[in-house]
Coordinates of C-alpha atoms in Angstrom, one line a residue:
Chain A
M1 CA 10.9 -63.0 35.5
K2 CA 11.2 -61.1 32.2
I3 CA 9.1 -58.0 32.1
L4 CA 8.5 -55.8 29.1
V5 CA 7.3 -52.2 29.8
C6 CA 5.9 -50.2 27.0
I7 CA 6.2 -46.4 27.3
T8 CA 4.7 -43.5 25.4
H9 CA 6.3 -40.1 24.7
V10 CA 3.6 -37.6 25.5
P11 CA 3.2 -33.9 26.4
D12 CA 3.3 -33.0 30.0
T13 CA -0.3 -32.9 31.5
T14 CA -0.1 -29.1 31.9
S15 CA 0.8 -28.5 28.3
K16 CA -1.2 -26.1 26.2
I17 CA -2.7 -28.1 23.3
A18 CA -2.3 -26.4 19.9
F19 CA -1.8 -27.4 16.3
V20 CA 0.2 -26.2 13.3
E21 CA 0.4 -26.9 9.6
N22 CA -3.3 -26.1 9.0
N23 CA -4.2 -28.1 12.1
T24 CA -2.6 -31.3 10.9
Q25 CA 0.4 -31.4 13.3
F26 CA 0.7 -31.1 17.1
D27 CA 2.4 -27.9 18.1
K28 CA 5.5 -29.0 20.0
S29 CA 6.9 -25.6 20.6
G30 CA 7.5 -25.0 24.3
V31 CA 6.1 -28.4 25.2
Q32 CA 7.8 -30.7 27.7
F33 CA 7.6 -34.3 26.8
I34 CA 7.4 -37.0 29.5
I35 CA 6.9 -40.7 30.0
G36 CA 3.2 -41.3 29.9
P37 CA 2.0 -40.9 33.5
Y38 CA 0.2 -44.3 33.4
D39 CA 3.2 -45.9 31.8
D40 CA 5.3 -44.4 34.6
Y41 CA 3.1 -46.4 37.1
A42 CA 3.7 -49.5 35.0
L43 CA 7.4 -49.0 35.1
A44 CA 7.4 -48.3 38.8
R45 CA 5.5 -51.6 39.5
A46 CA 7.9 -53.5 37.2
V47 CA 10.9 -52.2 39.2
E48 CA 9.2 -53.4 42.5
L49 CA 8.4 -56.8 41.0
K50 CA 12.0 -57.2 39.9
E51 CA 13.1 -56.3 43.4
Q52 CA 10.8 -59.0 44.8
H53 CA 11.2 -61.8 42.2
G54 CA 14.5 -61.0 40.3
G55 CA 14.6 -61.0 36.5
S56 CA 15.0 -58.2 34.0
I57 CA 13.0 -55.2 32.7
T58 CA 13.1 -54.2 29.0
V59 CA 11.5 -50.9 28.0
V60 CA 10.1 -50.5 24.5
N61 CA 8.9 -47.3 22.8
V62 CA 7.6 -46.8 19.3
G63 CA 8.9 -43.4 18.3
E64 CA 11.4 -41.3 16.4
V65 CA 14.8 -40.3 17.8
E66 CA 13.3 -37.5 19.8
T67 CA 11.9 -40.0 22.3
E68 CA 15.4 -41.2 23.5
P69 CA 15.6 -38.8 26.5
I70 CA 12.5 -40.5 28.1
I71 CA 13.8 -43.9 27.2
R72 CA 17.1 -43.0 29.0
K73 CA 15.0 -41.8 31.9
A74 CA 13.2 -45.2 32.1
L75 CA 16.6 -46.9 32.1
A76 CA 17.6 -44.6 35.0
I77 CA 14.5 -45.5 36.9
G78 CA 15.4 -49.2 36.7
A79 CA 15.0 -50.8 33.3
D80 CA 17.9 -53.0 32.2
D81 CA 17.7 -52.4 28.5
A82 CA 15.6 -50.7 25.9
V83 CA 14.3 -51.1 22.4
R84 CA 13.1 -48.2 20.3
I85 CA 11.1 -49.0 17.2
N86 CA 12.1 -46.2 14.9
A87 CA 8.8 -44.9 13.6
F88 CA 6.2 -42.3 14.3
P89 CA 3.4 -44.1 16.3
E90 CA 0.8 -43.7 13.5
D91 CA -2.1 -45.5 15.2
A92 CA -2.9 -48.0 17.9
F93 CA -2.9 -50.9 15.5
F94 CA 0.5 -49.9 14.1
V95 CA 2.0 -49.6 17.6
A96 CA 0.5 -52.8 18.9
N97 CA 1.9 -54.6 15.9
Q98 CA 5.4 -53.4 16.7
I99 CA 5.1 -54.2 20.4
A100 CA 3.7 -57.7 19.7
Q101 CA 6.7 -58.4 17.5
V102 CA 9.2 -57.4 20.2
A103 CA 7.1 -59.4 22.8
K104 CA 7.1 -62.5 20.7
E105 CA 10.9 -62.5 20.2
G106 CA 11.6 -61.8 23.9
A107 CA 9.2 -64.3 25.4
Y108 CA 8.3 -62.1 28.3
D109 CA 6.4 -63.3 31.4
L110 CA 4.7 -60.0 31.9
I111 CA 3.9 -57.0 29.6
L112 CA 3.0 -53.8 31.4
M113 CA 2.0 -50.4 30.0
G114 CA -0.3 -47.6 31.0
R115 CA -4.0 -47.9 30.7
E116 CA -3.9 -45.3 27.9
S117 CA -1.6 -42.8 26.4
I118 CA -2.6 -39.3 27.5
D119 CA -2.4 -37.8 24.0
F120 CA -4.8 -40.0 22.0
N121 CA -6.5 -41.7 25.0
G122 CA -7.4 -44.8 23.0
G123 CA -6.6 -47.4 25.6
Q124 CA -6.4 -50.0 22.8
V125 CA -2.8 -51.1 22.6
H126 CA -2.7 -53.5 25.6
S127 CA -5.7 -55.4 24.5
M128 CA -4.6 -55.5 20.9
V129 CA -1.2 -56.9 22.0
G130 CA -2.9 -59.4 24.2
E131 CA -5.0 -60.6 21.3
M132 CA -2.0 -60.7 18.9
L133 CA -0.1 -62.8 21.3
G134 CA -3.1 -65.0 22.3
V135 CA -2.8 -64.1 26.0
P136 CA -5.2 -62.2 28.4
S137 CA -5.1 -58.5 28.8
V138 CA -6.3 -56.7 31.9
S139 CA -6.9 -52.9 32.3
P140 CA -7.0 -50.7 34.2
V141 CA -5.0 -52.5 36.9
M142 CA -4.7 -50.8 40.3
K143 CA -3.0 -53.7 42.1
L144 CA -0.7 -56.4 40.8
D145 CA 1.0 -59.1 42.8
I146 CA 2.7 -62.2 41.5
E147 CA 2.8 -65.5 43.4
G148 CA 4.6 -68.2 41.5
E149 CA 3.0 -68.5 38.1
T150 CA -0.2 -66.7 39.2
A151 CA -1.0 -63.0 39.3
K152 CA -3.5 -61.5 41.6
I153 CA -5.0 -58.3 40.2
A154 CA -7.5 -55.6 41.2
R155 CA -9.0 -53.9 38.2
E156 CA -11.2 -50.8 38.3
I157 CA -14.7 -51.1 36.9
E158 CA -17.5 -48.6 36.8
G159 CA -18.4 -47.9 40.5
G160 CA -15.9 -50.3 42.0
K161 CA -13.2 -52.9 41.6
E162 CA -12.9 -56.4 40.3
Y163 CA -10.4 -58.9 41.8
M164 CA -9.0 -61.5 39.6
E165 CA -6.4 -64.3 39.3
L166 CA -4.7 -65.4 36.1
A167 CA -1.6 -67.2 35.0
L168 CA 1.4 -65.6 33.4
P169 CA 2.0 -64.5 30.7
F170 CA -0.4 -61.6 30.1
V171 CA -0.6 -57.9 29.3
A172 CA -1.7 -55.3 31.8
G173 CA -2.7 -51.7 31.4
C174 CA -1.8 -49.9 34.7
Q175 CA -3.0 -46.9 36.6
E176 CA -2.6 -45.5 40.2
P177 CA -2.3 -46.7 42.9
I178 CA -0.4 -49.7 41.5
A179 CA 2.9 -48.2 42.7
E180 CA 4.4 -44.8 43.5
W181 CA 6.2 -43.1 40.7
K182 CA 10.0 -43.5 41.0
I183 CA 12.4 -40.6 40.6
P184 CA 15.8 -41.6 39.1
N185 CA 18.7 -41.2 41.5
M186 CA 22.2 -40.1 40.4
R187 CA 23.5 -43.6 40.2
G188 CA 20.6 -44.6 38.0
I189 CA 21.2 -41.6 35.7
M190 CA 24.9 -42.5 35.4
S191 CA 24.3 -46.2 34.7
A192 CA 21.5 -45.4 32.2
R193 CA 24.0 -43.9 29.8
S194 CA 25.7 -47.2 29.3
K195 CA 22.7 -49.5 29.3
P196 CA 21.8 -51.0 25.9
L197 CA 19.3 -49.1 23.7
E198 CA 18.6 -51.0 20.5
V199 CA 17.0 -49.3 17.6
L200 CA 14.9 -51.4 15.3
E201 CA 13.0 -50.6 12.1
P202 CA 9.2 -51.3 12.1
T203 CA 8.3 -54.8 10.8
D204 CA 4.9 -54.0 9.4
N205 CA 3.7 -50.6 8.3
E206 CA 0.0 -51.2 8.1
V207 CA -2.2 -48.5 9.6
K208 CA -6.0 -48.7 10.1
T209 CA -6.8 -45.1 10.8
E210 CA -5.4 -41.7 9.8
V211 CA -6.0 -38.3 11.4
E212 CA -7.2 -35.8 8.7
V213 CA -7.4 -32.7 10.8
F214 CA -7.3 -31.6 14.5
E215 CA -9.7 -29.3 16.1
L216 CA -9.9 -27.4 19.4
P217 CA -13.2 -27.2 21.3
N218 CA -15.3 -24.0 21.1
A219 CA -14.3 -21.5 23.7
K220 CA -16.7 -21.1 26.6
G221 CA -18.8 -18.0 27.0
A222 CA -18.4 -15.8 30.0
V223 CA -19.4 -17.4 33.4
K224 CA -22.6 -16.2 34.9
M225 CA -21.9 -15.4 38.6
F226 CA -24.4 -15.4 41.5
D227 CA -24.1 -14.9 45.2
A228 CA -25.6 -16.9 48.1
D229 CA -28.7 -14.7 48.1
H230 CA -29.6 -15.3 44.4
V231 CA -29.4 -19.1 44.3
G232 CA -33.1 -19.2 43.1
E233 CA -32.2 -17.3 39.9
L234 CA -29.4 -19.7 39.2
V235 CA -31.8 -22.7 39.6
D236 CA -34.2 -20.9 37.1
L237 CA -31.4 -20.8 34.5
L238 CA -30.5 -24.4 35.1
K239 CA -34.0 -25.3 34.3
N240 CA -34.9 -22.9 31.5
E241 CA -31.5 -22.0 29.9
A242 CA -29.4 -25.1 30.5
K243 CA -32.4 -27.4 30.6
V244 CA -30.8 -29.8 32.9
L245 CA -33.5 -29.9 35.7
Chain B
M1 CA -25.2 -53.0 5.1
S2 CA -25.8 -54.0 8.7
A3 CA -24.4 -53.0 12.0
L4 CA -23.9 -54.7 15.4
A5 CA -24.1 -53.0 18.7
F6 CA -22.8 -54.5 21.9
V7 CA -25.2 -54.0 24.8
E8 CA -23.9 -54.3 28.4
I9 CA -26.1 -55.7 31.1
D10 CA -25.6 -54.5 34.6
E11 CA -27.6 -56.4 37.3
G12 CA -30.2 -57.4 34.7
K13 CA -30.5 -53.9 33.4
V14 CA -29.4 -52.5 30.1
R15 CA -26.7 -49.8 30.4
K16 CA -27.9 -46.4 29.2
S17 CA -24.6 -45.9 27.4
S18 CA -25.2 -49.1 25.5
L19 CA -28.6 -47.7 24.3
E20 CA -26.5 -44.8 22.9
A21 CA -24.4 -47.4 21.0
V22 CA -27.6 -49.0 19.5
S23 CA -29.0 -45.5 18.6
Y24 CA -25.7 -44.5 17.0
A25 CA -25.6 -47.7 15.0
S26 CA -29.1 -47.2 13.8
E27 CA -28.3 -43.7 12.6
V28 CA -25.5 -45.1 10.4
E29 CA -26.9 -48.4 9.1
S30 CA -30.5 -49.3 8.4
E31 CA -30.3 -52.8 9.9
V32 CA -29.0 -53.1 13.5
T33 CA -28.5 -56.2 15.5
A34 CA -27.8 -55.8 19.3
I35 CA -25.7 -58.5 21.0
L36 CA -25.8 -59.1 24.7
F37 CA -24.9 -61.8 27.3
G38 CA -26.3 -63.0 30.6
Q39 CA -29.6 -62.6 32.4
V40 CA -31.6 -59.6 31.5
E41 CA -34.9 -58.4 33.1
A42 CA -38.1 -58.7 31.1
G43 CA -39.0 -55.3 29.6
E44 CA -35.3 -54.2 29.2
L45 CA -35.2 -55.7 25.7
D46 CA -38.0 -53.3 24.6
L47 CA -35.6 -50.4 25.3
I48 CA -33.1 -51.9 22.8
G49 CA -35.8 -52.2 20.1
A50 CA -36.9 -48.7 20.8
A51 CA -33.3 -47.5 20.5
G52 CA -33.2 -48.8 16.9
A53 CA -32.3 -52.5 16.9
S54 CA -34.4 -54.8 14.8
K55 CA -32.8 -58.0 16.1
I56 CA -31.2 -59.1 19.4
L57 CA -28.7 -61.9 19.7
H58 CA -28.9 -63.1 23.2
G59 CA -25.9 -65.2 24.3
A60 CA -27.7 -66.9 27.2
D61 CA -25.0 -69.6 27.9
E62 CA -24.4 -69.9 31.7
Q63 CA -20.6 -69.6 31.0
L64 CA -21.2 -66.1 29.6
A65 CA -23.3 -64.8 32.4
Q66 CA -20.4 -63.0 34.1
P67 CA -18.6 -60.4 32.0
N68 CA -15.6 -62.1 30.3
I69 CA -13.5 -59.9 28.0
M70 CA -11.9 -62.7 26.0
A71 CA -15.0 -64.9 25.6
Y72 CA -17.2 -61.9 24.7
A73 CA -14.7 -60.8 22.2
S74 CA -14.7 -64.3 20.6
A75 CA -18.5 -64.4 20.5
I76 CA -18.8 -60.9 19.0
G77 CA -16.2 -61.7 16.4
E78 CA -18.2 -64.8 15.5
A79 CA -21.4 -62.7 15.3
I80 CA -19.7 -60.2 13.0
N81 CA -18.8 -63.1 10.7
T82 CA -22.2 -64.7 10.7
T83 CA -24.2 -61.4 10.3
G84 CA -21.7 -59.9 7.9
A85 CA -21.9 -56.6 9.9
S86 CA -19.6 -53.9 8.6
L87 CA -19.8 -51.8 11.7
L88 CA -19.6 -52.6 15.4
V89 CA -20.6 -49.9 18.0
L90 CA -19.8 -50.1 21.7
A91 CA -20.0 -47.7 24.6
K92 CA -16.6 -46.8 26.1
S93 CA -16.4 -48.7 29.3
S94 CA -14.1 -51.0 31.3
L95 CA -15.7 -53.9 29.4
G96 CA -16.3 -52.3 26.0
D97 CA -12.8 -51.0 25.6
P98 CA -10.9 -54.3 25.9
V99 CA -13.6 -56.2 24.0
S100 CA -13.5 -53.7 21.1
A101 CA -9.7 -53.9 20.8
R102 CA -9.6 -57.7 20.8
V103 CA -12.5 -57.9 18.3
A104 CA -10.6 -55.5 16.0
I105 CA -7.6 -57.8 15.9
K106 CA -9.8 -61.0 15.5
T107 CA -11.7 -59.5 12.5
G108 CA -9.1 -57.2 11.0
A109 CA -11.4 -54.2 11.6
S110 CA -10.3 -50.6 12.1
L111 CA -11.0 -49.3 15.6
V112 CA -11.6 -45.7 16.7
S113 CA -12.2 -44.9 20.4
N114 CA -13.8 -42.0 22.1
V115 CA -16.0 -41.1 19.1
S116 CA -18.0 -38.0 19.9
E117 CA -20.3 -37.5 16.9
L118 CA -22.0 -39.4 14.1
P119 CA -19.7 -40.1 11.1
D120 CA -19.2 -38.1 8.0
T121 CA -19.8 -40.6 5.2
S122 CA -19.8 -38.1 2.3
D123 CA -16.3 -39.0 1.3
G124 CA -15.1 -42.3 2.9
F125 CA -15.9 -42.8 6.6
K126 CA -14.6 -40.2 9.0
V127 CA -15.4 -39.8 12.7
K128 CA -14.6 -37.1 15.2
R129 CA -12.9 -38.5 18.4
S130 CA -11.9 -36.8 21.6
I131 CA -8.2 -36.6 22.2
Y132 CA -5.8 -35.0 24.7
T133 CA -8.2 -35.9 27.5
G134 CA -11.0 -33.7 26.0
K135 CA -8.7 -30.8 25.1
A136 CA -9.0 -31.4 21.4
F137 CA -10.6 -33.5 18.7
A138 CA -9.2 -35.5 15.7
L139 CA -11.2 -36.0 12.6
T140 CA -10.1 -39.5 11.8
V141 CA -10.3 -41.4 8.5
V142 CA -11.4 -45.0 9.2
K143 CA -10.0 -47.4 6.6
G144 CA -11.1 -50.8 5.5
D145 CA -14.5 -52.5 5.1
R146 CA -15.0 -53.4 8.8
K147 CA -15.1 -50.7 11.4
I148 CA -15.4 -50.6 15.2
L149 CA -16.3 -47.5 17.1
T150 CA -16.4 -47.0 20.9
L151 CA -18.5 -44.0 21.9
K152 CA -17.9 -41.2 24.3
K153 CA -21.0 -40.5 26.4
N154 CA -23.5 -38.2 24.7
A155 CA -22.2 -38.9 21.2
V156 CA -25.8 -39.3 20.2
S157 CA -29.2 -39.1 21.9
I158 CA -31.0 -42.3 22.7
K159 CA -33.8 -43.1 20.3
E160 CA -37.1 -44.2 21.9
D161 CA -39.4 -44.6 18.9
G162 CA -38.1 -47.9 17.3
D163 CA -40.1 -51.0 16.9
S164 CA -39.7 -54.1 19.1
A165 CA -36.7 -56.2 18.3
Q166 CA -36.8 -59.9 17.5
V167 CA -34.9 -61.9 20.0
E168 CA -32.8 -64.8 18.9
T169 CA -30.7 -67.1 21.2
F170 CA -27.1 -67.0 20.2
T171 CA -24.9 -70.0 21.0
P172 CA -21.3 -69.0 20.1
T173 CA -18.4 -71.5 20.1
L174 CA -16.7 -71.4 23.4
N175 CA -12.9 -71.7 23.6
D176 CA -11.3 -73.0 26.8
G177 CA -8.5 -70.5 26.3
D178 CA -10.9 -67.6 26.9
F179 CA -11.7 -68.7 30.4
G180 CA -8.3 -68.4 32.0
V181 CA -9.0 -65.2 33.9
K182 CA -10.8 -66.0 37.1
V183 CA -12.8 -63.1 38.7
T184 CA -12.6 -63.9 42.4
S185 CA -14.8 -61.0 43.7
Q186 CA -16.2 -57.6 43.0
E187 CA -16.6 -54.6 45.1
K188 CA -19.3 -52.4 43.7
A189 CA -21.4 -49.5 44.8
T190 CA -25.0 -50.7 44.4
G191 CA -28.2 -48.7 43.9
E192 CA -26.2 -45.6 43.0
V193 CA -26.0 -43.7 39.8
L194 CA -22.7 -44.8 38.1
L195 CA -20.3 -41.9 37.6
P196 CA -19.4 -42.4 33.9
E197 CA -23.1 -43.0 33.1
A198 CA -24.5 -40.1 35.0
D199 CA -26.3 -37.2 33.4
I200 CA -25.5 -34.9 36.3
V201 CA -22.4 -35.2 38.5
V202 CA -21.8 -33.4 41.8
S203 CA -18.1 -33.4 42.9
G204 CA -16.5 -32.2 46.0
G205 CA -12.9 -31.1 46.6
R206 CA -10.6 -30.1 49.4
G207 CA -12.8 -27.1 50.1
L208 CA -15.1 -29.4 52.0
K209 CA -12.5 -29.8 54.7
G210 CA -13.1 -33.5 55.5
P211 CA -15.0 -36.6 54.6
E212 CA -17.5 -36.0 57.4
N213 CA -18.9 -33.1 55.3
W214 CA -19.9 -35.2 52.4
G215 CA -23.5 -35.4 53.5
M216 CA -24.4 -32.1 51.8
I217 CA -22.8 -33.3 48.6
E218 CA -24.9 -36.4 48.7
D219 CA -28.0 -34.4 49.5
L220 CA -27.4 -32.1 46.5
A221 CA -26.7 -35.1 44.3
K222 CA -29.9 -36.8 45.5
A223 CA -32.0 -33.7 44.8
L224 CA -30.5 -33.6 41.2
G225 CA -30.6 -37.4 40.6
A226 CA -26.8 -37.1 40.2
A227 CA -23.7 -39.3 40.8
T228 CA -21.1 -38.1 43.2
G229 CA -17.4 -37.5 42.3
C230 CA -14.4 -35.9 43.8
S231 CA -11.0 -34.3 43.0
K232 CA -7.7 -36.2 43.1
P233 CA -6.5 -34.8 46.5
V234 CA -9.8 -36.0 48.1
S235 CA -9.3 -39.5 46.7
D236 CA -5.6 -39.5 47.6
M237 CA -6.4 -38.6 51.2
D238 CA -8.9 -41.5 51.2
W239 CA -11.9 -39.2 51.9
R240 CA -13.6 -40.9 49.0
P241 CA -12.9 -44.1 47.0
H242 CA -10.7 -44.0 43.9
H243 CA -13.5 -44.8 41.5
E244 CA -15.0 -41.4 42.3
H245 CA -11.9 -39.5 41.3
V246 CA -12.7 -37.3 38.4
G247 CA -9.8 -35.9 36.3
Q248 CA -6.9 -36.6 34.0
T249 CA -5.8 -39.8 35.8
G250 CA -9.3 -40.7 37.0
V251 CA -12.8 -41.0 35.6
K252 CA -13.5 -38.7 32.6
V253 CA -17.1 -37.6 32.7
A254 CA -19.3 -35.9 30.1
P255 CA -22.6 -35.1 31.9
S256 CA -25.2 -32.5 31.0
L257 CA -24.4 -30.7 34.2
Y258 CA -21.2 -30.9 36.3
V259 CA -21.3 -29.3 39.7
A260 CA -17.9 -28.6 41.4
V261 CA -18.0 -27.7 45.1
G262 CA -14.8 -26.5 46.7
I263 CA -12.6 -27.6 43.8
S264 CA -10.1 -24.9 42.6
G265 CA -9.9 -26.2 39.0
A266 CA -6.4 -27.5 38.4
I267 CA -5.8 -28.3 34.7
Q268 CA -5.7 -32.1 35.5
H269 CA -9.2 -31.9 37.0
L270 CA -10.5 -29.8 34.1
A271 CA -9.2 -32.5 31.8
G272 CA -11.7 -34.9 33.3
V273 CA -14.8 -32.6 33.0
N274 CA -14.2 -30.5 29.9
S275 CA -16.7 -32.5 27.9
S276 CA -19.5 -31.6 30.2
K277 CA -22.3 -29.6 28.5
N278 CA -22.8 -27.2 31.5
I279 CA -20.5 -26.6 34.5
L280 CA -21.5 -25.0 37.8
V281 CA -18.7 -24.0 40.1
I282 CA -19.1 -23.2 43.8
N283 CA -16.0 -21.8 45.4
K284 CA -15.2 -19.3 48.1
D285 CA -12.3 -17.9 46.1
P286 CA -13.8 -15.7 43.3
E287 CA -10.4 -16.0 41.6
A288 CA -10.5 -19.8 41.5
P289 CA -9.4 -20.9 38.0
F290 CA -12.4 -23.2 37.7
F291 CA -14.7 -20.2 37.2
K292 CA -13.0 -19.5 33.8
A293 CA -14.1 -23.0 32.6
A294 CA -17.6 -22.6 34.1
D295 CA -21.0 -21.6 32.7
Y296 CA -22.4 -20.7 36.1
G297 CA -20.6 -19.8 39.3
I298 CA -21.4 -19.0 42.9
A299 CA -18.6 -17.4 44.8
G300 CA -19.1 -18.0 48.5
D301 CA -19.1 -20.4 51.4
A302 CA -20.1 -23.9 50.2
F303 CA -21.4 -24.7 53.7
E304 CA -24.0 -22.0 53.3
I305 CA -24.6 -22.3 49.5
V306 CA -24.9 -26.0 49.0
P307 CA -27.9 -26.6 51.4
K308 CA -29.6 -23.5 49.9
L309 CA -29.1 -24.8 46.4
T310 CA -30.4 -28.2 47.4
E311 CA -33.6 -26.7 48.8
A312 CA -34.1 -24.5 45.8
I313 CA -33.7 -27.5 43.4
K314 CA -36.1 -29.5 45.5
A315 CA -38.6 -26.6 45.4
Q316 CA -38.1 -26.3 41.6
K317 CA -38.6 -30.0 41.0
G318 CA -41.6 -30.0 43.3

């Protein structure tokens, strides 16, 4: 089974979000970049599926040279080879276009990625790639098993889960608890250094959206504190000030 | 110019978030057509007209009765072509998200997700969208003649003064290729307020000490007409199901009031709730970081405070 895993290069979930250049650029200073947490689940499940069914795992990232450390980490976790599309990921359409191109050429049985990137939270790329390839896309996937040519999937929906069956190939956007995150071991880290990482230029530069300026939310005012004996006063404020009752 | 709004039907009822999508569309374009599939209860269609749609395309085909991402995307793509709509608006959801992305590719439209406000059309078409899990916004230029927006909850208030909409049966072309995904079963909480839709959310954390203590959370939620949520550790320990997990890697909520009981306020939890209009935190530790993100706080024992609060709210509501 040939699996393609798409990973994003995103700030650690504890990062302070700030902008520079008149709020047109993300402030990278002091920020640790990681494999997108949802992508990390996708990669972990891919490694398990390869253990069960054999095959290979290719990792793809659309990003500039600064993303190579996380690509090497994905190779250390268990991917066999990697492709980096050498371009800033301008928007979801641009990224989906690059991935679809890689996917077409590699004829993968399964394309896995996170349900969304944790920077722009669009959650669009998996469905766009699915549509570009003319195959189904399913997200957010919490459980994924392969039996022959058929996949059994649990997908989270509002207030519950949906169980489905579909034939390979397809695209899945993954989330917990599809697999446990894997930590690379020393052997993995050593072997990752010599695994192939191919750098390709983008095939199509079309973008559909452009960020003009970033903004931070307004700061919260001071919290109004109460104790157990003054719950009634709080309820008055919820009704008359917050107007939520 | 006209707009199309996708309306989700849940057990015969129109989703409230979809009425926000209709209202949003009617604020942007004068002529709004709503599109929906499956069985819908009589009376529900009036809500769509009231929200601003002048026409409803009802895909009543039996094969479209159950949500089907690919078939809905094909049908909506077809509706965009036949109506000539320049804008499609959907609520962000487990159905709306994938449908919007597939329609974008089918129609060549530009898609923006998590839109939090009405567009600025003074110079082109720009929308504000929520990014970094609610920690920032991006004012985004949407290029091209066809646009698709998925809305974050509360992007706009629901209109209730529109006229009734004219209902038209819609019979899209069905493609066999769109029916390859077989939904075998669904597990769904019934009769409860859905978490992403809820106007008030009450969440519990590890401070509640065990799943057996969830009764008081449910009582408070009931008094408020709220949905219940939980922190990640609570769902990881299986005290509560995963679909109730609020946070960075769980459900992101944007209610009018978020009540956190016994949750310290880790940055990953805050990421899921920071779009709430008001936050009330109940925690025994007055130094809990969550108080810094809160509008209202009660420092003290949840087991004493929550029942008191529930009674006070019941009394207030009469």
